[in-house]
PDB file of C-alpha atoms in Angstrom:
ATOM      1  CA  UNK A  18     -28.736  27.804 -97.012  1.00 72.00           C
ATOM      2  CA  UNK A  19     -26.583  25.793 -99.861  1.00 73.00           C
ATOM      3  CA  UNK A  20     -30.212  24.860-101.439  1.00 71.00           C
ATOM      4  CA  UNK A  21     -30.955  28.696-101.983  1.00 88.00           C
ATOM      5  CA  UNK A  22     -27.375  29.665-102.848  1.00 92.00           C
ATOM      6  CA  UNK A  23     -27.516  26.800-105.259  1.00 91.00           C
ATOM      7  CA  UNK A  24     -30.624  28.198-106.941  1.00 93.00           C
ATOM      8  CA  UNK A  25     -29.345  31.760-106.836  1.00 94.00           C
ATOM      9  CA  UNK A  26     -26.305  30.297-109.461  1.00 93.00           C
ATOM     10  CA  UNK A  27     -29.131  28.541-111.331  1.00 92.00           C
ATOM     11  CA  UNK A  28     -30.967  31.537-111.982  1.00 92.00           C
ATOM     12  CA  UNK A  29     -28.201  34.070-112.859  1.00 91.00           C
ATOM     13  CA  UNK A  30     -26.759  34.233-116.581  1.00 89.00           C
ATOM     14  CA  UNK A  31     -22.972  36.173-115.487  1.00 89.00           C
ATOM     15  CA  UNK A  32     -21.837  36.105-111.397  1.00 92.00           C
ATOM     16  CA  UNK A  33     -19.508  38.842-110.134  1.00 93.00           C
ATOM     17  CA  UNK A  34     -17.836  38.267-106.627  1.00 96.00           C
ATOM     18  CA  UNK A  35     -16.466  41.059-104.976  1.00 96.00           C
ATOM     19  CA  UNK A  36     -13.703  40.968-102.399  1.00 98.00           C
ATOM     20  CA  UNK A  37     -13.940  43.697 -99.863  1.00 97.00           C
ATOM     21  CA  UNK A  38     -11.042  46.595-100.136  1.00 96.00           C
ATOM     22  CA  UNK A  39      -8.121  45.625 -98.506  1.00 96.00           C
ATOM     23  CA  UNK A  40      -9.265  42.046 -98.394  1.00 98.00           C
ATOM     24  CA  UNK A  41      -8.220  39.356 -95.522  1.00 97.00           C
ATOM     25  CA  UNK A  42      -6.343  36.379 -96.784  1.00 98.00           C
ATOM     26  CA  UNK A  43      -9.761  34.241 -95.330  1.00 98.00           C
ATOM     27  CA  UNK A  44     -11.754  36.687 -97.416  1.00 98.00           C
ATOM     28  CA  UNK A  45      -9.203  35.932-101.070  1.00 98.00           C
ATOM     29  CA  UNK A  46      -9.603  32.625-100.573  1.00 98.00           C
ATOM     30  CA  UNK A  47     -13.105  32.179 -99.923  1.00 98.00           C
ATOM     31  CA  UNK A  48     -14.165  34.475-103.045  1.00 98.00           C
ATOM     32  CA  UNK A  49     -11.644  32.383-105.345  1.00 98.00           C
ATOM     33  CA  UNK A  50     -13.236  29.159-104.271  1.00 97.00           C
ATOM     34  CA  UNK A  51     -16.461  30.369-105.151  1.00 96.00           C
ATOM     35  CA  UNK A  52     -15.149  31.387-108.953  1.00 95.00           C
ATOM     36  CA  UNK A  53     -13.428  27.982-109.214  1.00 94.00           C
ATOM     37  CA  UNK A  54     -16.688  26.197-108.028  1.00 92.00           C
ATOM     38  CA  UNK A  55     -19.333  27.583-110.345  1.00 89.00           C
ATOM     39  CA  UNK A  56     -17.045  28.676-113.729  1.00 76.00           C
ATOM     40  CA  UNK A  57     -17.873  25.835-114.976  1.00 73.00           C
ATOM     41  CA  UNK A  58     -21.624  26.543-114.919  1.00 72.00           C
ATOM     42  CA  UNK A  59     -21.780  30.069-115.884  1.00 83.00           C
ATOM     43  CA  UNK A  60     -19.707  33.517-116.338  1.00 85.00           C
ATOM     44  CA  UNK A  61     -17.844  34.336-113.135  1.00 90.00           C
ATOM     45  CA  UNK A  62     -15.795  37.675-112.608  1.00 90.00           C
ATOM     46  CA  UNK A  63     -13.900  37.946-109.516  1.00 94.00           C
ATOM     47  CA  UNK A  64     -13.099  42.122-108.405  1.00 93.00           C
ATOM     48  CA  UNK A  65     -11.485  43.531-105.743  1.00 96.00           C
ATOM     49  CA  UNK A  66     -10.920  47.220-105.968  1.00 93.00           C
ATOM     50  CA  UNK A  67      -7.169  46.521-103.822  1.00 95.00           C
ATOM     51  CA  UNK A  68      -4.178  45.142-105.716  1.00 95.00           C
ATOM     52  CA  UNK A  69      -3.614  41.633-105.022  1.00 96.00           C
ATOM     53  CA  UNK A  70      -0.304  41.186-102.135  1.00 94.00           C
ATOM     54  CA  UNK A  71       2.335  38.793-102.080  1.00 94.00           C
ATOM     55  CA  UNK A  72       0.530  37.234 -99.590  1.00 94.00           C
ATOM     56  CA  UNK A  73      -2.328  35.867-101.942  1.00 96.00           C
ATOM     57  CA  UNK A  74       0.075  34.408-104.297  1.00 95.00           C
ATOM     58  CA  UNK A  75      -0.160  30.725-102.716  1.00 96.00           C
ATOM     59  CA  UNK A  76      -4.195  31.083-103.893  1.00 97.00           C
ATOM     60  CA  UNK A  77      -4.827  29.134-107.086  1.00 96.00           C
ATOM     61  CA  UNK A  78      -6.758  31.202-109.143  1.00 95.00           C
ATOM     62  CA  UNK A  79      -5.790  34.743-107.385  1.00 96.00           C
ATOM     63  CA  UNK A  80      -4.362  35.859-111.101  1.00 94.00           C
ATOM     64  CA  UNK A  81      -7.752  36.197-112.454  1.00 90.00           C
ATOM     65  CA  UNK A  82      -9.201  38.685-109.839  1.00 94.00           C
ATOM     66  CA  UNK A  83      -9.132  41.951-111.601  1.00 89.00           C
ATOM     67  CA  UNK A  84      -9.111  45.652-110.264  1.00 86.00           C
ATOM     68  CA  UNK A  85     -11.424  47.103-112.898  1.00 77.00           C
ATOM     69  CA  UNK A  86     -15.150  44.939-113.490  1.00 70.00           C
ATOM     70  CA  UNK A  87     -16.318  46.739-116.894  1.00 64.00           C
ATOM     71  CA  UNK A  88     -17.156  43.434-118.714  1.00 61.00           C
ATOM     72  CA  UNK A  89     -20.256  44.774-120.784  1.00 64.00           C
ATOM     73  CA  UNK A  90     -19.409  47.012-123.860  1.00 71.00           C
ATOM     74  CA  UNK A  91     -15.876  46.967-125.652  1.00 77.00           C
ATOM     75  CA  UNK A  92     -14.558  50.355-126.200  1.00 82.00           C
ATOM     76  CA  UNK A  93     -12.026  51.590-128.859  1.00 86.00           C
ATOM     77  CA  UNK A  94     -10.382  54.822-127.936  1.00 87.00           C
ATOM     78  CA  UNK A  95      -7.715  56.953-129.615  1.00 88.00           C
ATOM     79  CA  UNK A  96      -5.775  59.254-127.485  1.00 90.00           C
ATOM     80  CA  UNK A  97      -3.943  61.768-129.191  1.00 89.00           C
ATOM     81  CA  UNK A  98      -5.301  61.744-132.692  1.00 89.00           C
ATOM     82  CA  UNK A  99      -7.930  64.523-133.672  1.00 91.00           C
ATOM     83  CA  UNK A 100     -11.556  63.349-134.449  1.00 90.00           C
ATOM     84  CA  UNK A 101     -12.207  65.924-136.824  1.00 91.00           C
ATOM     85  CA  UNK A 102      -9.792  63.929-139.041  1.00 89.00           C
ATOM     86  CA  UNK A 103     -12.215  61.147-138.968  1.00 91.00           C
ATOM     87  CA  UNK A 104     -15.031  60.730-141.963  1.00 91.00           C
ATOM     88  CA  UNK A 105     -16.627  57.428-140.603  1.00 90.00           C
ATOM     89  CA  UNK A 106     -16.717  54.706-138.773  1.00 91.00           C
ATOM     90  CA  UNK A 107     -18.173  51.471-140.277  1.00 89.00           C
ATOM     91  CA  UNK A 108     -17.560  47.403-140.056  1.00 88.00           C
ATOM     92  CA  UNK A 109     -17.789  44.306-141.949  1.00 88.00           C
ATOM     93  CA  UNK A 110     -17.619  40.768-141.681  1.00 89.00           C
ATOM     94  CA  UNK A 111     -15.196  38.641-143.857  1.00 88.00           C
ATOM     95  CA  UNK A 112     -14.558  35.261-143.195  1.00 87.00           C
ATOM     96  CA  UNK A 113     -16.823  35.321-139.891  1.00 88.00           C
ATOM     97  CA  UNK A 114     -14.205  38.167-138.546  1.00 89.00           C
ATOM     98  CA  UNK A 115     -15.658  41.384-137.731  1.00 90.00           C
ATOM     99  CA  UNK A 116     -13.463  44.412-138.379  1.00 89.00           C
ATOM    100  CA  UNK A 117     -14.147  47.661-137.634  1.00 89.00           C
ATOM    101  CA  UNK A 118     -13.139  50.698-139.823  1.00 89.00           C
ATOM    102  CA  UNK A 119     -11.809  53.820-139.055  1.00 89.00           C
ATOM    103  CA  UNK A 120     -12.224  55.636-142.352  1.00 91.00           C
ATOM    104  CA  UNK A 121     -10.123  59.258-142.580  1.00 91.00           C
ATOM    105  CA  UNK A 122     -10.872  62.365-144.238  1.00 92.00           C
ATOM    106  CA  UNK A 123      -8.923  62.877-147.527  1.00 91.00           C
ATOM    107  CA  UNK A 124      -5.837  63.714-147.246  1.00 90.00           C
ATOM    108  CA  UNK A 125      -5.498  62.525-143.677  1.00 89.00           C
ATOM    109  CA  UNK A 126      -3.704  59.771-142.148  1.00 89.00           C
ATOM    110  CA  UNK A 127      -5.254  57.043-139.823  1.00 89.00           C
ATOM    111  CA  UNK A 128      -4.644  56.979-136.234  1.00 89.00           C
ATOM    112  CA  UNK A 129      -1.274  55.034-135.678  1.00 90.00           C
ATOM    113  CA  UNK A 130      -0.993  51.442-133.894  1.00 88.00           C
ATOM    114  CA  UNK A 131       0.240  53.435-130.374  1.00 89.00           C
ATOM    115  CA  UNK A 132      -2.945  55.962-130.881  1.00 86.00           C
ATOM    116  CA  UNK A 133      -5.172  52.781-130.502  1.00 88.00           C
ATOM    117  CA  UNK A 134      -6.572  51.860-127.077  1.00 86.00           C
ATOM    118  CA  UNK A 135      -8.978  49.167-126.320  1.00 80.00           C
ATOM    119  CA  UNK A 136     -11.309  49.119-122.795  1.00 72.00           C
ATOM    120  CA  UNK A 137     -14.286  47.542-120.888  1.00 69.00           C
ATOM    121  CA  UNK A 138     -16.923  49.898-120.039  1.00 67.00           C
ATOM    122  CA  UNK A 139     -20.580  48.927-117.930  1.00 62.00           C
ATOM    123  CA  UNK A 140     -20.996  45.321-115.826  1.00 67.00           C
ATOM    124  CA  UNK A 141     -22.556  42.530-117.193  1.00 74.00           C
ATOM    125  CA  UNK A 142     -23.889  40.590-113.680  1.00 83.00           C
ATOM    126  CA  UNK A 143     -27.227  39.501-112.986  1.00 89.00           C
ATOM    127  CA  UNK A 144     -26.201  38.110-109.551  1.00 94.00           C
ATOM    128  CA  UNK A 145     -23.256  39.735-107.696  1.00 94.00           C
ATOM    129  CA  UNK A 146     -21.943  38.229-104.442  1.00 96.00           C
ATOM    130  CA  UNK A 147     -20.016  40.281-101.844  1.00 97.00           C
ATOM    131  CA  UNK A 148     -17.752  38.452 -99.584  1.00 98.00           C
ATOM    132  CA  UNK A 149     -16.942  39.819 -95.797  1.00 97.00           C
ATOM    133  CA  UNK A 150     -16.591  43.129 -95.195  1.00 96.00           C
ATOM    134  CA  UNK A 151     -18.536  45.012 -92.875  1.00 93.00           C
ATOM    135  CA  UNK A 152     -20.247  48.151 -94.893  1.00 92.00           C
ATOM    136  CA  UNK A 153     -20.606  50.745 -97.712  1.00 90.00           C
ATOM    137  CA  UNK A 154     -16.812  51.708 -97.711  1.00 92.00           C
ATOM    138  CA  UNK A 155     -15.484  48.002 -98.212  1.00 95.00           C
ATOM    139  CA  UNK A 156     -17.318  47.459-101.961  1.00 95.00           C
ATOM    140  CA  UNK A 157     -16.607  50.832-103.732  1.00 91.00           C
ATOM    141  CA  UNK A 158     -17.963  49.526-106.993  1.00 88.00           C
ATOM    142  CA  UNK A 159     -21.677  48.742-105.599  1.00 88.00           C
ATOM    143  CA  UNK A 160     -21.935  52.649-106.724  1.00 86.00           C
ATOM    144  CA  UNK A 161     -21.782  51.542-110.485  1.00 81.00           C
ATOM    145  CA  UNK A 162     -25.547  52.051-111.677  1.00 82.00           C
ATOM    146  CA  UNK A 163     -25.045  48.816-114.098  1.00 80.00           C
ATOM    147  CA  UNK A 164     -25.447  46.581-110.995  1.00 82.00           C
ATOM    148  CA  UNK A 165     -29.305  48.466-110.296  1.00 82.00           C
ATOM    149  CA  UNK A 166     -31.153  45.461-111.671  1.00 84.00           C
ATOM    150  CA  UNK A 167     -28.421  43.004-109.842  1.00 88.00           C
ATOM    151  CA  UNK A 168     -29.516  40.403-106.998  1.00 93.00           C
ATOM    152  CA  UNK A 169     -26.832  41.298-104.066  1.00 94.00           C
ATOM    153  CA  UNK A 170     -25.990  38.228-101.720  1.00 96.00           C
ATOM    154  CA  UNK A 171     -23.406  38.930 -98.862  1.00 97.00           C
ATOM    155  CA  UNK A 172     -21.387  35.703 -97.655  1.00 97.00           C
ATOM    156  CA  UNK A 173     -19.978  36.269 -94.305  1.00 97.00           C
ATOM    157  CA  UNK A 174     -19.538  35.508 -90.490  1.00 97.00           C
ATOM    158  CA  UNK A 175     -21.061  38.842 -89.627  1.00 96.00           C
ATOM    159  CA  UNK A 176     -24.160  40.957 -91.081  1.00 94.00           C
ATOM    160  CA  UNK A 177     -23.388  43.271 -93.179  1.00 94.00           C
ATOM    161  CA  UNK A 178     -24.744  47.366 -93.583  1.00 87.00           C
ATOM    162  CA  UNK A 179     -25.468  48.682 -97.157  1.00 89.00           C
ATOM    163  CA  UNK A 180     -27.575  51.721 -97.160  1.00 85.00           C
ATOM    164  CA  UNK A 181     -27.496  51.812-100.999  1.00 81.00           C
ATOM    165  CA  UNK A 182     -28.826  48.237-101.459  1.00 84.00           C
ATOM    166  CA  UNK A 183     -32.678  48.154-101.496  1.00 79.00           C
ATOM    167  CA  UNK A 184     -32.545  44.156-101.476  1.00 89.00           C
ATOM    168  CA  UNK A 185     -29.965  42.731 -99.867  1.00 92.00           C
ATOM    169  CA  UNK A 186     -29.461  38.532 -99.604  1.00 94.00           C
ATOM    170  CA  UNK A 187     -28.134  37.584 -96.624  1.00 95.00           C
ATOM    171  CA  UNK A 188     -26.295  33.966 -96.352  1.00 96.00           C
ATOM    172  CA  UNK A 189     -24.424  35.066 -93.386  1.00 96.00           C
ATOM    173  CA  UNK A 190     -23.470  33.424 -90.303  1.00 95.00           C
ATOM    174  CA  UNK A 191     -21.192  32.558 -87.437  1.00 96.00           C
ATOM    175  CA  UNK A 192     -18.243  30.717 -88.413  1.00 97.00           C
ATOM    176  CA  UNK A 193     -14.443  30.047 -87.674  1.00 98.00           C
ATOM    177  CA  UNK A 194     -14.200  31.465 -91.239  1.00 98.00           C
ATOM    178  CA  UNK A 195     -15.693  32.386 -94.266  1.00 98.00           C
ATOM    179  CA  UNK A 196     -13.709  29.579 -95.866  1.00 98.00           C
ATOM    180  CA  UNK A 197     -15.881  26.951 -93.564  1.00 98.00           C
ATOM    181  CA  UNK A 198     -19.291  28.580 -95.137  1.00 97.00           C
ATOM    182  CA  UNK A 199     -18.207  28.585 -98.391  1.00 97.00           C
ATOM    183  CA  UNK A 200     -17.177  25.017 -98.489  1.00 97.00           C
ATOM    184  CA  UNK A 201     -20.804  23.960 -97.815  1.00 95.00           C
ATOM    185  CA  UNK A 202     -21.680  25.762-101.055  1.00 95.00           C
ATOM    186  CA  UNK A 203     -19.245  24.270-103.570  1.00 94.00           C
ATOM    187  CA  UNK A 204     -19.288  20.809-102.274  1.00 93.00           C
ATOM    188  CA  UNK A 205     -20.759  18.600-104.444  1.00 89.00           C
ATOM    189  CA  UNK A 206     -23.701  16.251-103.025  1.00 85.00           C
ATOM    190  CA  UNK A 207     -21.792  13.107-103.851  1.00 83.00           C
ATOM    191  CA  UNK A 208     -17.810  12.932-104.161  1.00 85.00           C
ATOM    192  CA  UNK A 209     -15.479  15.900-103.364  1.00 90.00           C
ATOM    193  CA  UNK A 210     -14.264  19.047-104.581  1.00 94.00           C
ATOM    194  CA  UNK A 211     -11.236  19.368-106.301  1.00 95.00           C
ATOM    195  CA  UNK A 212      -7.768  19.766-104.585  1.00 96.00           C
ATOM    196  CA  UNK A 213      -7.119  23.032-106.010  1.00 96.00           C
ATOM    197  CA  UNK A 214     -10.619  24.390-104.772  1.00 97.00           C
ATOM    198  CA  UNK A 215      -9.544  22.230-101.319  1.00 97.00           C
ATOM    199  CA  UNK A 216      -6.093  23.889-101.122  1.00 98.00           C
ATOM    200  CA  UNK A 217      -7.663  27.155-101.279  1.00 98.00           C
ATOM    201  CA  UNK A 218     -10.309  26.168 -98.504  1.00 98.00           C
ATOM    202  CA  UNK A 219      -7.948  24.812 -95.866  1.00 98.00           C
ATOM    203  CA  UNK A 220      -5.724  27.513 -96.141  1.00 98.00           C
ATOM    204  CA  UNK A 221      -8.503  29.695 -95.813  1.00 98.00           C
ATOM    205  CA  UNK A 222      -9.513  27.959 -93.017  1.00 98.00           C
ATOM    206  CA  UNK A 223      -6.180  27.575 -91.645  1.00 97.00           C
ATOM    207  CA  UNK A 224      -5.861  31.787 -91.840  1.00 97.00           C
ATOM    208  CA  UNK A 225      -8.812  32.557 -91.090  1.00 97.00           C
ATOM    209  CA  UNK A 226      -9.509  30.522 -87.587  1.00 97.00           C
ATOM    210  CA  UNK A 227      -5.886  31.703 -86.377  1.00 96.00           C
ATOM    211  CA  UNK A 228      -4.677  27.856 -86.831  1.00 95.00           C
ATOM    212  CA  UNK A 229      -7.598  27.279 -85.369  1.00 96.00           C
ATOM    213  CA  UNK A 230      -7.413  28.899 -82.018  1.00 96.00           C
ATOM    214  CA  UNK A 231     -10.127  31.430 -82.909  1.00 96.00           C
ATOM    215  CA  UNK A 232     -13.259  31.404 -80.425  1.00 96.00           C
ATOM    216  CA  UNK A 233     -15.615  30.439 -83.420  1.00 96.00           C
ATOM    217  CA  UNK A 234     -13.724  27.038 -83.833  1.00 97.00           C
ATOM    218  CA  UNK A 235     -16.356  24.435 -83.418  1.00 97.00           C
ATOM    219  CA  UNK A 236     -16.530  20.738 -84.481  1.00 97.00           C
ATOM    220  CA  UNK A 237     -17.705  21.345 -87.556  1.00 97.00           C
ATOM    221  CA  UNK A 238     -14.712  23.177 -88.446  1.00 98.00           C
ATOM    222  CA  UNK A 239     -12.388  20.521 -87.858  1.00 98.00           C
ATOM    223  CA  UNK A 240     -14.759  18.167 -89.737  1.00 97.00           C
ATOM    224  CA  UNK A 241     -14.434  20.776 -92.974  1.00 98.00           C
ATOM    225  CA  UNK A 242     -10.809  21.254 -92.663  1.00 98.00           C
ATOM    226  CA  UNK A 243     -10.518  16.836 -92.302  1.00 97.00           C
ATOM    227  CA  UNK A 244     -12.657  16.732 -96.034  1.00 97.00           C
ATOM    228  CA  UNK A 245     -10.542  18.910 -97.432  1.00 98.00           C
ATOM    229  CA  UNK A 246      -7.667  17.140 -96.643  1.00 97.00           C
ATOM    230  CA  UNK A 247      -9.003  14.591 -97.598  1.00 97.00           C
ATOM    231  CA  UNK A 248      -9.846  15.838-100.711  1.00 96.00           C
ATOM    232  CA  UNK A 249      -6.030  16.911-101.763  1.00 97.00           C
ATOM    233  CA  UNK A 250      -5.874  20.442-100.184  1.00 96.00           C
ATOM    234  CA  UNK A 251      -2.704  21.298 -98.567  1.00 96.00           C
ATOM    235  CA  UNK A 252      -1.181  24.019 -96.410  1.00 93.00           C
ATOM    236  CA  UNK A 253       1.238  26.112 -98.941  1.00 90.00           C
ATOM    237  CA  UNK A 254       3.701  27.756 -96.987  1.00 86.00           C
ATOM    238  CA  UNK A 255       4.934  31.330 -97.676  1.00 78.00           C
ATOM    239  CA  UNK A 256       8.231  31.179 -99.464  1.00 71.00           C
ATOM    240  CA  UNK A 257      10.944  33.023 -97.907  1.00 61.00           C
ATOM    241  CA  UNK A 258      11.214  35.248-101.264  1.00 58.00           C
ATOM    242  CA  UNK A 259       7.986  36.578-100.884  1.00 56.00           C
ATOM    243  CA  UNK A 260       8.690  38.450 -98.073  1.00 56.00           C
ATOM    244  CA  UNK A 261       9.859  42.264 -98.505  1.00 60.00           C
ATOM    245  CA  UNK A 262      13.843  43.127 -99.176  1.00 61.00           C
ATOM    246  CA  UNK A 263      14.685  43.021 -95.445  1.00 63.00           C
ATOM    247  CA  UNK A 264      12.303  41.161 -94.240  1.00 61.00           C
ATOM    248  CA  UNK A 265      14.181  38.256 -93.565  1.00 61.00           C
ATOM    249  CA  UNK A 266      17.838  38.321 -92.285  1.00 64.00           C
ATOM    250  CA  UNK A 267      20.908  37.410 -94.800  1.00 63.00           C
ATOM    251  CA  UNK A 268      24.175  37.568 -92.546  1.00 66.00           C
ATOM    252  CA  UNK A 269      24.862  35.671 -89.096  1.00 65.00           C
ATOM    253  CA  UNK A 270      24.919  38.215 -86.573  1.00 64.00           C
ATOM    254  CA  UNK A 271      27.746  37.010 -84.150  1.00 67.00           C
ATOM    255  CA  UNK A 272      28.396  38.623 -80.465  1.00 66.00           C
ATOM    256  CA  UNK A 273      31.725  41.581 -80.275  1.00 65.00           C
ATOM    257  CA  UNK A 274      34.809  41.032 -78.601  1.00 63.00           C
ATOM    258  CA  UNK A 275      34.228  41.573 -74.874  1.00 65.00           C
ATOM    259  CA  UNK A 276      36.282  44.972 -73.844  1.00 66.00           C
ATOM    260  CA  UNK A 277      38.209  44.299 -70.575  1.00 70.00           C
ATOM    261  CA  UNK A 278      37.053  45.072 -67.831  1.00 66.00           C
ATOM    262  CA  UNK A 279      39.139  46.511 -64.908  1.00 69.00           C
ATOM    263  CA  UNK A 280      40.570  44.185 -62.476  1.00 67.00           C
ATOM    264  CA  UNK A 281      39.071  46.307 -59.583  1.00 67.00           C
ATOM    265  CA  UNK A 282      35.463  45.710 -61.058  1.00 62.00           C
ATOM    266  CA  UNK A 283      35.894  41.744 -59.704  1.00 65.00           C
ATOM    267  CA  UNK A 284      37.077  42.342 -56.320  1.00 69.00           C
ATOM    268  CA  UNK A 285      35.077  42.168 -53.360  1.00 67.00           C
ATOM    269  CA  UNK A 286      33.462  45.765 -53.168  1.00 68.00           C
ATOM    270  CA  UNK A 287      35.112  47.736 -49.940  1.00 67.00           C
ATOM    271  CA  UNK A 288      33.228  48.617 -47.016  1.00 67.00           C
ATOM    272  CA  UNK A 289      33.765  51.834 -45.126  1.00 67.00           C
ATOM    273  CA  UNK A 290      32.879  52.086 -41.202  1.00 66.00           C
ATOM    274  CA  UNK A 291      31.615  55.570 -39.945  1.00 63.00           C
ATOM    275  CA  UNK A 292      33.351  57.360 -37.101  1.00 62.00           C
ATOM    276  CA  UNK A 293      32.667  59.179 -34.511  1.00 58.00           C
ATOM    277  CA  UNK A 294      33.714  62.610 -33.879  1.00 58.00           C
ATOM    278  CA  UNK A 295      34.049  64.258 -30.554  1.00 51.00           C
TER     279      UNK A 295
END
């Protein structure tokens, strides 16, 4: 399995990872550690069409997964100004600097510095890699038609159902995590990875096997969780401050006064005999 994934990065020219909607901490970690394994080989995007939580901050790396994967053409747009104002649009290169120029009618003003609006339009990925998830719904952006001529591998503990993909790469397979798969791809075949990669790893690991407790913990998870401490990685814990306002108590909560209770309440309770009536 880490032979073909390894030739799968070979092959490709620009890799885009996709993290499922709503995406487990396991799941973060596990597509990170893939971008920080192979960026230094080729291109790598990492998407995930959920905002990233609090939760993910402890992930090194988690600031580069974007919400929007338009990579391919550069846009200029200009909101608010009228294009019949415009007479042409041409460039030029000076100094090895392209510029572009927006050329107005006469008598007509160019669009001002707040009318200007740059974007990212189409994907650029030859070889686009889904991690977890469990169908259509969790990868939203598989419905972008610039990912037709893409190779789709799914990394996972479980298979995976995509109607829409034709071709589909499984590298699935039972595991305490997806972190523990993962690791057998980005290891190198002599030395070991690098602590930030192993930090990311073992606390996927960590999450993802429930401190491993999960049923799926096997040997070889406790051997991948020993190399990567081995290797540097570490268990970051959650600093208090990332938890919600409220969250986490501020004040010491200390018992009332006592009200006092009636002496009667203490006393032996009274017993009352029937009687007979005749």
């Amino acid at each position: 399995m880490k032979d073909s994934f390894e030739t799968l990065v070979k092959e490709a020219k620009s890799i885009l990872i996709i993290l499922p909607k709503d995406p487990y901490f396991d799941q973060v970690a596990s597509g990170l550690s893939l971008s920080l394994g192979i960026k230094k080989e080729k291109e790598v995007v990492v998407v995930c069409s959920s905002p990233m939580t609090v939760e993910f901050n402890r992930l090194v790396g988690v600031d580069r997964v974007t919400e929007r994967a338009g990579n391919k053409n550069l846009v200029i747009n200009f909101p608010g100004y009228d294009p019949e104002r415009v007479e042409r649009v041409a460039y030029d290169v000076i100094d090895d600097k392209m510029n572009i120029v927006v050329v107005p009618k006469p008598g007509m003003f160019p669009p001002v510095m707040e009318q200007v609006k740059l974007d990212y339009v189409g994907i650029s990925a030859d070889l686009v890699i889904l991690i977890g998830g469990a169908h259509e719904r969790h990868f939203p952006i598989l419905q972008d038609k610039s990912l037709l001529g893409a190779k789709i591998v799914h990394v996972g503990i479980n298979e995976i159902s995509l109607e829409s993909v034709k071709e589909l790469i499984s590298l699935a397979r039972p595991a305490s995590s997806i972190s523990e798969i993962v690791y057998d791809f980005v290891k190198p075949n002599e030395g070991s990875v690098e602590p930030d990669l192993a930090t990311n790893l073992l606390m996927g690991l960590y999450e993802g096997s429930k401190n491993f407790t999960g049923k799926s913990v096997s040997q070889e998870t406790f051997r991948v969780a020993s190399e990567l401490m081995a290797a540097g990685g570490k268990i970051v814990p959650v600093e208090t401050r990332s938890f919600p306002a409220g969250a986490m108590p501020t004040t010491l909560v200390t018992p009332g006064a006592q009200p006092n209770m009636p002496k009667d309440w203490m006393r032996a309770p009274k017993v009352y005999k029937g009687t007979s009536i005749s």
